[in-house]
mmCIF file of C-alpha atoms in Angstrom:
data_model
loop_
_atom_site.group_PDB
_atom_site.id
_atom_site.type_symbol
_atom_site.label_atom_id
_atom_site.label_comp_id
_atom_site.label_asym_id
_atom_site.label_seq_id
_atom_site.Cartn_x
_atom_site.Cartn_y
_atom_site.Cartn_z
ATOM 1 C CA MET D 263 102.571 105.037 116.539
ATOM 2 C CA LYS D 264 100.608 107.117 113.821
ATOM 3 C CA ILE D 265 98.315 106.282 111.114
ATOM 4 C CA ALA D 266 97.203 108.944 108.469
ATOM 5 C CA LEU D 267 93.846 108.304 106.598
ATOM 6 C CA MET D 268 92.780 110.491 103.494
ATOM 7 C CA ASP D 269 89.509 111.300 101.597
ATOM 8 C CA SER D 270 87.786 113.581 99.548
ATOM 9 C CA GLY D 271 85.435 114.139 102.695
ATOM 10 C CA ILE D 272 84.504 112.511 105.828
ATOM 11 C CA GLY D 273 83.220 109.166 104.246
ATOM 12 C CA LEU D 274 87.141 108.387 105.839
ATOM 13 C CA LEU D 275 85.339 108.515 109.510
ATOM 14 C CA ALA D 276 84.364 104.713 109.232
ATOM 15 C CA ALA D 277 88.013 103.557 109.238
ATOM 16 C CA THR D 278 89.394 106.336 111.263
ATOM 17 C CA ALA D 279 86.732 104.776 114.540
ATOM 18 C CA ALA D 280 87.810 101.173 113.532
ATOM 19 C CA VAL D 281 91.602 102.309 114.009
ATOM 20 C CA ARG D 282 90.525 104.470 117.139
ATOM 21 C CA ARG D 283 88.678 101.253 118.698
ATOM 22 C CA LEU D 284 91.352 98.937 117.520
ATOM 23 C CA ARG D 285 94.727 101.375 118.838
ATOM 24 C CA PRO D 286 93.090 104.427 121.081
ATOM 25 C CA ASP D 287 96.755 105.223 121.453
ATOM 26 C CA ALA D 288 97.295 106.170 117.793
ATOM 27 C CA ASP D 289 97.797 109.491 117.005
ATOM 28 C CA LEU D 290 95.993 110.289 113.815
ATOM 29 C CA VAL D 291 96.401 112.349 110.210
ATOM 30 C CA LEU D 292 92.945 112.934 109.017
ATOM 31 C CA SER D 293 93.721 114.597 104.741
ATOM 32 C CA LEU D 294 90.449 115.877 103.217
ATOM 33 C CA ASP D 295 90.453 117.831 100.440
ATOM 34 C CA PRO D 296 87.007 120.394 100.956
ATOM 35 C CA ASP D 297 88.451 122.250 97.658
ATOM 36 C CA GLY D 298 88.258 119.374 95.203
ATOM 37 C CA MET D 299 85.794 117.336 96.887
ATOM 38 C CA PRO D 300 83.780 115.570 95.426
ATOM 39 C CA TRP D 301 85.947 113.152 93.711
ATOM 40 C CA GLY D 302 83.572 110.886 92.007
ATOM 41 C CA PRO D 303 82.931 113.372 88.952
ATOM 42 C CA ARG D 304 86.340 114.056 88.072
ATOM 43 C CA THR D 305 88.676 111.928 85.083
ATOM 44 C CA PRO D 306 90.868 109.265 86.754
ATOM 45 C CA GLU D 307 93.224 111.299 85.891
ATOM 46 C CA ASP D 308 91.966 114.701 87.848
ATOM 47 C CA LEU D 309 91.107 112.771 90.784
ATOM 48 C CA THR D 310 94.672 110.789 91.142
ATOM 49 C CA ALA D 311 96.430 114.080 91.320
ATOM 50 C CA ARG D 312 93.992 115.362 93.875
ATOM 51 C CA ALA D 313 94.667 112.415 95.711
ATOM 52 C CA VAL D 314 98.091 112.104 95.635
ATOM 53 C CA ALA D 315 98.192 116.265 97.047
ATOM 54 C CA VAL D 316 96.383 114.880 100.255
ATOM 55 C CA ALA D 317 98.224 111.655 100.472
ATOM 56 C CA GLU D 318 101.369 113.969 100.217
ATOM 57 C CA ALA D 319 99.914 116.419 103.018
ATOM 58 C CA ALA D 320 99.453 113.588 104.861
ATOM 59 C CA ALA D 321 103.296 112.209 104.407
ATOM 60 C CA ALA D 322 104.771 115.171 105.584
ATOM 61 C CA HIS D 323 103.482 114.667 108.861
ATOM 62 C CA ARG D 324 105.432 110.866 108.925
ATOM 63 C CA PRO D 325 102.709 108.823 109.301
ATOM 64 C CA ASP D 326 103.589 104.516 110.122
ATOM 65 C CA ALA D 327 100.996 103.850 107.127
ATOM 66 C CA LEU D 328 98.289 105.626 105.135
ATOM 67 C CA ILE D 329 94.908 104.601 104.474
ATOM 68 C CA ILE D 330 93.174 105.486 101.596
ATOM 69 C CA GLY D 331 89.407 105.856 103.149
ATOM 70 C CA CYS D 332 87.584 106.043 99.548
ATOM 71 C CA ASN D 333 86.429 103.346 97.315
ATOM 72 C CA THR D 334 86.861 105.375 94.191
ATOM 73 C CA ALA D 335 90.043 106.884 95.212
ATOM 74 C CA THR D 336 91.474 103.098 95.153
ATOM 75 C CA VAL D 337 90.455 101.913 92.098
ATOM 76 C CA HIS D 338 91.661 104.930 90.370
ATOM 77 C CA ALA D 339 95.060 105.982 92.885
ATOM 78 C CA LEU D 340 96.030 103.088 94.502
ATOM 79 C CA PRO D 341 98.550 101.898 92.358
ATOM 80 C CA THR D 342 99.909 106.018 92.127
ATOM 81 C CA LEU D 343 100.187 106.431 95.713
ATOM 82 C CA ARG D 344 101.979 103.230 96.161
ATOM 83 C CA ALA D 345 105.066 103.816 93.664
ATOM 84 C CA ARG D 346 104.980 107.203 95.359
ATOM 85 C CA LEU D 347 105.194 106.535 99.240
ATOM 86 C CA GLU D 348 106.574 102.689 99.736
ATOM 87 C CA PRO D 349 108.320 101.195 100.985
ATOM 88 C CA GLY D 350 108.988 104.003 103.339
ATOM 89 C CA ILE D 351 105.192 104.446 104.288
ATOM 90 C CA PRO D 352 102.438 101.452 103.688
ATOM 91 C CA VAL D 353 99.848 102.502 101.534
ATOM 92 C CA ILE D 354 96.338 100.347 102.768
ATOM 93 C CA GLY D 355 93.023 101.056 100.171
ATOM 94 C CA THR D 356 89.530 100.103 100.790
ATOM 95 C CA VAL D 357 87.781 97.158 98.859
ATOM 96 C CA PRO D 358 84.176 96.356 98.964
ATOM 97 C CA ALA D 359 83.637 93.756 101.512
ATOM 98 C CA ILE D 360 82.282 91.470 98.540
ATOM 99 C CA LYS D 361 84.383 88.298 99.571
ATOM 100 C CA PRO D 362 83.505 87.537 103.191
ATOM 101 C CA ALA D 363 79.610 88.474 102.390
ATOM 102 C CA ALA D 364 79.066 85.685 99.223
ATOM 103 C CA ALA D 365 80.899 83.450 101.572
ATOM 104 C CA GLY D 366 77.263 83.364 103.805
ATOM 105 C CA GLY D 367 75.925 82.229 100.211
ATOM 106 C CA GLY D 368 73.521 85.160 99.530
ATOM 107 C CA PRO D 369 71.378 86.888 97.918
ATOM 108 C CA VAL D 370 73.375 89.777 97.937
ATOM 109 C CA ALA D 371 73.656 93.124 97.448
ATOM 110 C CA ILE D 372 76.381 95.669 96.676
ATOM 111 C CA TRP D 373 75.225 99.610 97.376
ATOM 112 C CA ALA D 374 77.398 101.479 95.489
ATOM 113 C CA THR D 375 77.730 105.151 94.194
ATOM 114 C CA PRO D 376 76.344 104.796 90.433
ATOM 115 C CA ALA D 377 79.814 105.444 88.800
ATOM 116 C CA THR D 378 81.069 102.381 90.358
ATOM 117 C CA THR D 379 77.874 100.192 90.448
ATOM 118 C CA GLY D 380 78.448 98.484 87.204
ATOM 119 C CA SER D 381 81.875 98.891 86.255
ATOM 120 C CA PRO D 382 84.600 97.059 85.343
ATOM 121 C CA TYR D 383 86.171 97.501 88.832
ATOM 122 C CA GLN D 384 83.195 96.415 90.849
ATOM 123 C CA ARG D 385 82.218 93.724 88.190
ATOM 124 C CA GLY D 386 86.001 92.372 88.761
ATOM 125 C CA LEU D 387 85.298 92.046 91.870
ATOM 126 C CA ILE D 388 81.813 89.823 91.442
ATOM 127 C CA ASP D 389 83.826 87.506 89.067
ATOM 128 C CA ASP D 390 86.225 86.766 91.136
ATOM 129 C CA PHE D 391 84.864 86.425 94.876
ATOM 130 C CA ALA D 392 80.822 85.681 94.164
ATOM 131 C CA ASP D 393 80.985 82.903 91.921
ATOM 132 C CA GLY D 394 77.702 81.222 92.685
ATOM 133 C CA VAL D 395 76.459 83.835 94.360
ATOM 134 C CA THR D 396 73.247 86.053 93.319
ATOM 135 C CA VAL D 397 74.248 89.601 93.306
ATOM 136 C CA THR D 398 72.659 93.088 92.336
ATOM 137 C CA GLU D 399 74.444 95.849 92.015
ATOM 138 C CA VAL D 400 72.270 98.937 93.877
ATOM 139 C CA PRO D 401 73.376 102.095 92.519
ATOM 140 C CA CYS D 402 72.684 104.762 95.809
ATOM 141 C CA TRP D 403 71.932 107.762 93.881
ATOM 142 C CA GLY D 404 72.781 110.851 95.950
ATOM 143 C CA LEU D 405 73.570 109.054 98.793
ATOM 144 C CA ALA D 406 77.082 109.355 99.790
ATOM 145 C CA GLU D 407 76.720 113.304 98.780
ATOM 146 C CA ALA D 408 73.776 113.148 101.743
ATOM 147 C CA VAL D 409 75.766 111.844 104.296
ATOM 148 C CA GLU D 410 78.817 114.261 103.402
ATOM 149 C CA HIS D 411 76.572 117.493 104.607
ATOM 150 C CA ALA D 412 74.210 115.305 107.043
ATOM 151 C CA ASP D 413 71.078 116.645 104.857
ATOM 152 C CA GLU D 414 68.971 114.082 107.052
ATOM 153 C CA THR D 415 66.270 114.431 104.530
ATOM 154 C CA ALA D 416 68.277 113.923 101.639
ATOM 155 C CA ILE D 417 69.458 110.809 103.301
ATOM 156 C CA ASP D 418 66.113 109.194 103.706
ATOM 157 C CA ALA D 419 65.128 110.001 100.599
ATOM 158 C CA ALA D 420 68.333 108.156 98.901
ATOM 159 C CA VAL D 421 68.424 105.077 101.113
ATOM 160 C CA ALA D 422 64.575 104.736 100.831
ATOM 161 C CA ALA D 423 65.327 105.153 96.869
ATOM 162 C CA ALA D 424 68.123 101.689 97.290
ATOM 163 C CA ALA D 425 66.081 99.833 99.366
ATOM 164 C CA ALA D 426 63.716 99.542 96.670
ATOM 165 C CA LEU D 427 65.853 98.575 94.038
ATOM 166 C CA THR D 428 67.219 96.039 96.920
ATOM 167 C CA PRO D 429 65.733 92.511 96.355
ATOM 168 C CA ASP D 430 63.361 91.634 99.197
ATOM 169 C CA GLU D 431 64.950 88.389 99.413
ATOM 170 C CA VAL D 432 68.258 89.881 99.705
ATOM 171 C CA THR D 433 70.036 88.499 103.011
ATOM 172 C CA THR D 434 73.166 90.611 103.039
ATOM 173 C CA VAL D 435 74.376 94.051 102.046
ATOM 174 C CA VAL D 436 77.365 95.049 101.260
ATOM 175 C CA LEU D 437 78.141 99.091 101.707
ATOM 176 C CA GLY D 438 80.420 100.203 98.479
ATOM 177 C CA CYS D 439 81.167 103.289 99.525
ATOM 178 C CA THR D 440 82.860 104.263 102.488
ATOM 179 C CA HIS D 441 80.567 107.059 103.666
ATOM 180 C CA TYR D 442 77.352 104.338 103.687
ATOM 181 C CA GLU D 443 79.286 103.062 106.589
ATOM 182 C CA LEU D 444 78.496 105.629 108.708
ATOM 183 C CA VAL D 445 74.921 105.585 108.298
ATOM 184 C CA ALA D 446 74.677 101.461 108.103
ATOM 185 C CA GLU D 447 72.083 101.169 110.605
ATOM 186 C CA ARG D 448 69.414 103.218 108.623
ATOM 187 C CA ILE D 449 70.641 101.425 105.767
ATOM 188 C CA ARG D 450 69.523 97.871 107.972
ATOM 189 C CA ALA D 451 65.811 99.202 108.948
ATOM 190 C CA ALA D 452 64.550 99.798 105.548
ATOM 191 C CA VAL D 453 66.117 97.058 103.853
ATOM 192 C CA GLN D 454 65.106 94.207 106.345
ATOM 193 C CA GLY D 455 62.221 92.365 105.624
ATOM 194 C CA ALA D 456 59.392 92.128 108.598
ATOM 195 C CA GLY D 457 59.944 88.074 109.922
ATOM 196 C CA ARG D 458 63.073 87.581 107.755
ATOM 197 C CA PRO D 459 66.160 86.610 109.090
ATOM 198 C CA PRO D 460 68.734 89.920 110.394
ATOM 199 C CA LEU D 461 69.905 91.240 107.301
ATOM 200 C CA VAL D 462 73.656 91.129 107.375
ATOM 201 C CA LEU D 463 76.015 94.274 106.747
ATOM 202 C CA HIS D 464 79.469 94.404 105.351
ATOM 203 C CA GLY D 465 81.502 97.195 105.381
ATOM 204 C CA SER D 466 85.270 97.903 105.380
ATOM 205 C CA ALA D 467 86.594 99.739 107.623
ATOM 206 C CA GLY D 468 86.934 97.106 110.671
ATOM 207 C CA ALA D 469 89.189 95.154 107.528
ATOM 208 C CA VAL D 470 90.868 97.690 106.729
ATOM 209 C CA ALA D 471 92.395 99.375 110.368
ATOM 210 C CA ALA D 472 93.174 95.760 110.995
ATOM 211 C CA GLN D 473 95.289 95.676 107.927
ATOM 212 C CA ALA D 474 97.006 98.703 108.305
ATOM 213 C CA LEU D 475 98.318 97.658 112.155
ATOM 214 C CA ARG D 476 99.391 94.296 110.236
ATOM 215 C CA ARG D 477 101.486 96.303 107.638
ATOM 216 C CA ILE D 478 103.331 97.606 110.191
ATOM 217 C CA GLY D 479 103.800 94.796 112.544
ATOM 218 C CA SER D 480 101.256 96.087 115.014
ATOM 219 C CA ARG D 481 99.171 94.487 117.233
ATOM 220 C CA PRO D 482 95.763 95.513 118.611
ATOM 221 C CA GLU D 483 95.591 96.970 121.853
ATOM 222 C CA PRO D 484 92.066 98.473 122.333
ATOM 223 C CA ALA D 485 92.634 98.745 126.266
ATOM 224 C CA ALA D 486 95.695 100.840 126.044
ATOM 225 C CA ARG D 487 94.826 104.105 127.061
ATOM 226 C CA ALA D 488 93.229 106.828 124.957
ATOM 227 C CA LEU D 489 96.021 109.305 124.245
ATOM 228 C CA GLY D 490 95.992 109.734 120.295
ATOM 229 C CA ALA D 491 96.077 112.942 119.529
ATOM 230 C CA VAL D 492 94.026 113.873 115.866
ATOM 231 C CA THR D 493 95.578 116.387 112.907
ATOM 232 C CA VAL D 494 93.052 117.077 110.474
ATOM 233 C CA LEU D 495 94.291 118.588 107.570
ATOM 234 C CA LEU D 496 91.687 120.715 104.772
ATOM 235 C CA SER D 497 93.203 120.667 101.554
ATOM 236 C CA GLY D 498 96.552 120.514 103.196
ATOM 237 C CA ARG D 499 96.461 123.375 105.689
ATOM 238 C CA GLU D 500 95.554 122.362 109.410
ATOM 239 C CA GLY D 501 92.547 122.762 110.386
ATOM 240 C CA ALA D 502 89.302 121.539 112.653
ATOM 241 C CA LEU D 503 86.798 118.480 111.335
ATOM 242 C CA PRO D 504 84.209 119.573 109.237
ATOM 243 C CA VAL D 505 81.203 120.651 111.279
ATOM 244 C CA PRO D 506 78.927 117.497 109.676
ATOM 245 C CA ALA D 507 80.958 115.325 110.585
ATOM 246 C CA LEU D 508 79.773 115.630 114.159
ATOM 247 C CA SER D 509 75.973 114.522 113.452
ATOM 248 C CA TYR D 510 77.568 110.380 113.292
ATOM 249 C CA ALA D 511 78.899 108.680 116.151
ATOM 250 C CA GLU D 512 82.380 108.116 114.431
ATOM 251 C CA GLY D 513 82.962 111.983 114.419
ATOM 252 C CA ARG D 514 82.276 112.853 117.583
ATOM 253 C CA LEU D 515 84.578 109.913 118.693
ATOM 254 C CA LEU D 516 87.544 112.201 117.200
ATOM 255 C CA GLN D 517 86.185 115.997 118.736
ATOM 256 C CA GLU D 518 87.696 116.066 122.052
ATOM 257 C CA ALA D 519 91.555 115.000 120.762
ATOM 258 C CA SER D 520 93.696 117.845 120.884
ATOM 259 C CA PRO D 521 96.250 118.598 118.071
ATOM 260 C CA ALA D 522 98.878 116.116 117.578
ATOM 261 C CA ARG D 523 101.779 115.996 118.886
#
């Protein structure tokens, strides 16, 4: 089995680690775009073009499925990528976990990039899945960029700023950017109120990994031998994981993998 994941940067690590935990025997292809990142400020057309190039680099390695490990790329490029690659390669997008978060009753905060916060895309998800639940959209200025570069000072500042915008009564936080899952416990510590019930965090990585297995008719086998290898593509060129990735447990999980067979 071979699963490919794509993103402009290391935001794909959360879903990659989730796939690794479900299927330690799966080969992984990680396709990043250091030449074109960040994708967020690009026009939808430009972002889609970059995403297509990154996806086609991964597709050349003949994966059984491709995960878009990025919320923004999913919004803009998912239809194009599916039209190009399916049915030969199932393409799985990443959507903020608003539905399961709202099922808990709220109040809910959605932490997302400034570009996503207040967007018709996110508002549509809230309208569809959070009816009757109080939802606060929280723009996280600079957090994804700080996580991408493993800049500890900038991460602390961005998390603190977003926490200050999060109402005290919030019981659940949706991590609406894949980068944020890499610092989930730091977010929890910043938002958790003294004497209040434990804060619930909802990321997308686990659900995305499980959906990828379903799309290819496979089952989780977490006890399988950890034989899966890893190939890293940097704007189409084979390389190594970016150094900042190794600052996170999800990156270190992949560090000792050999090149894909």
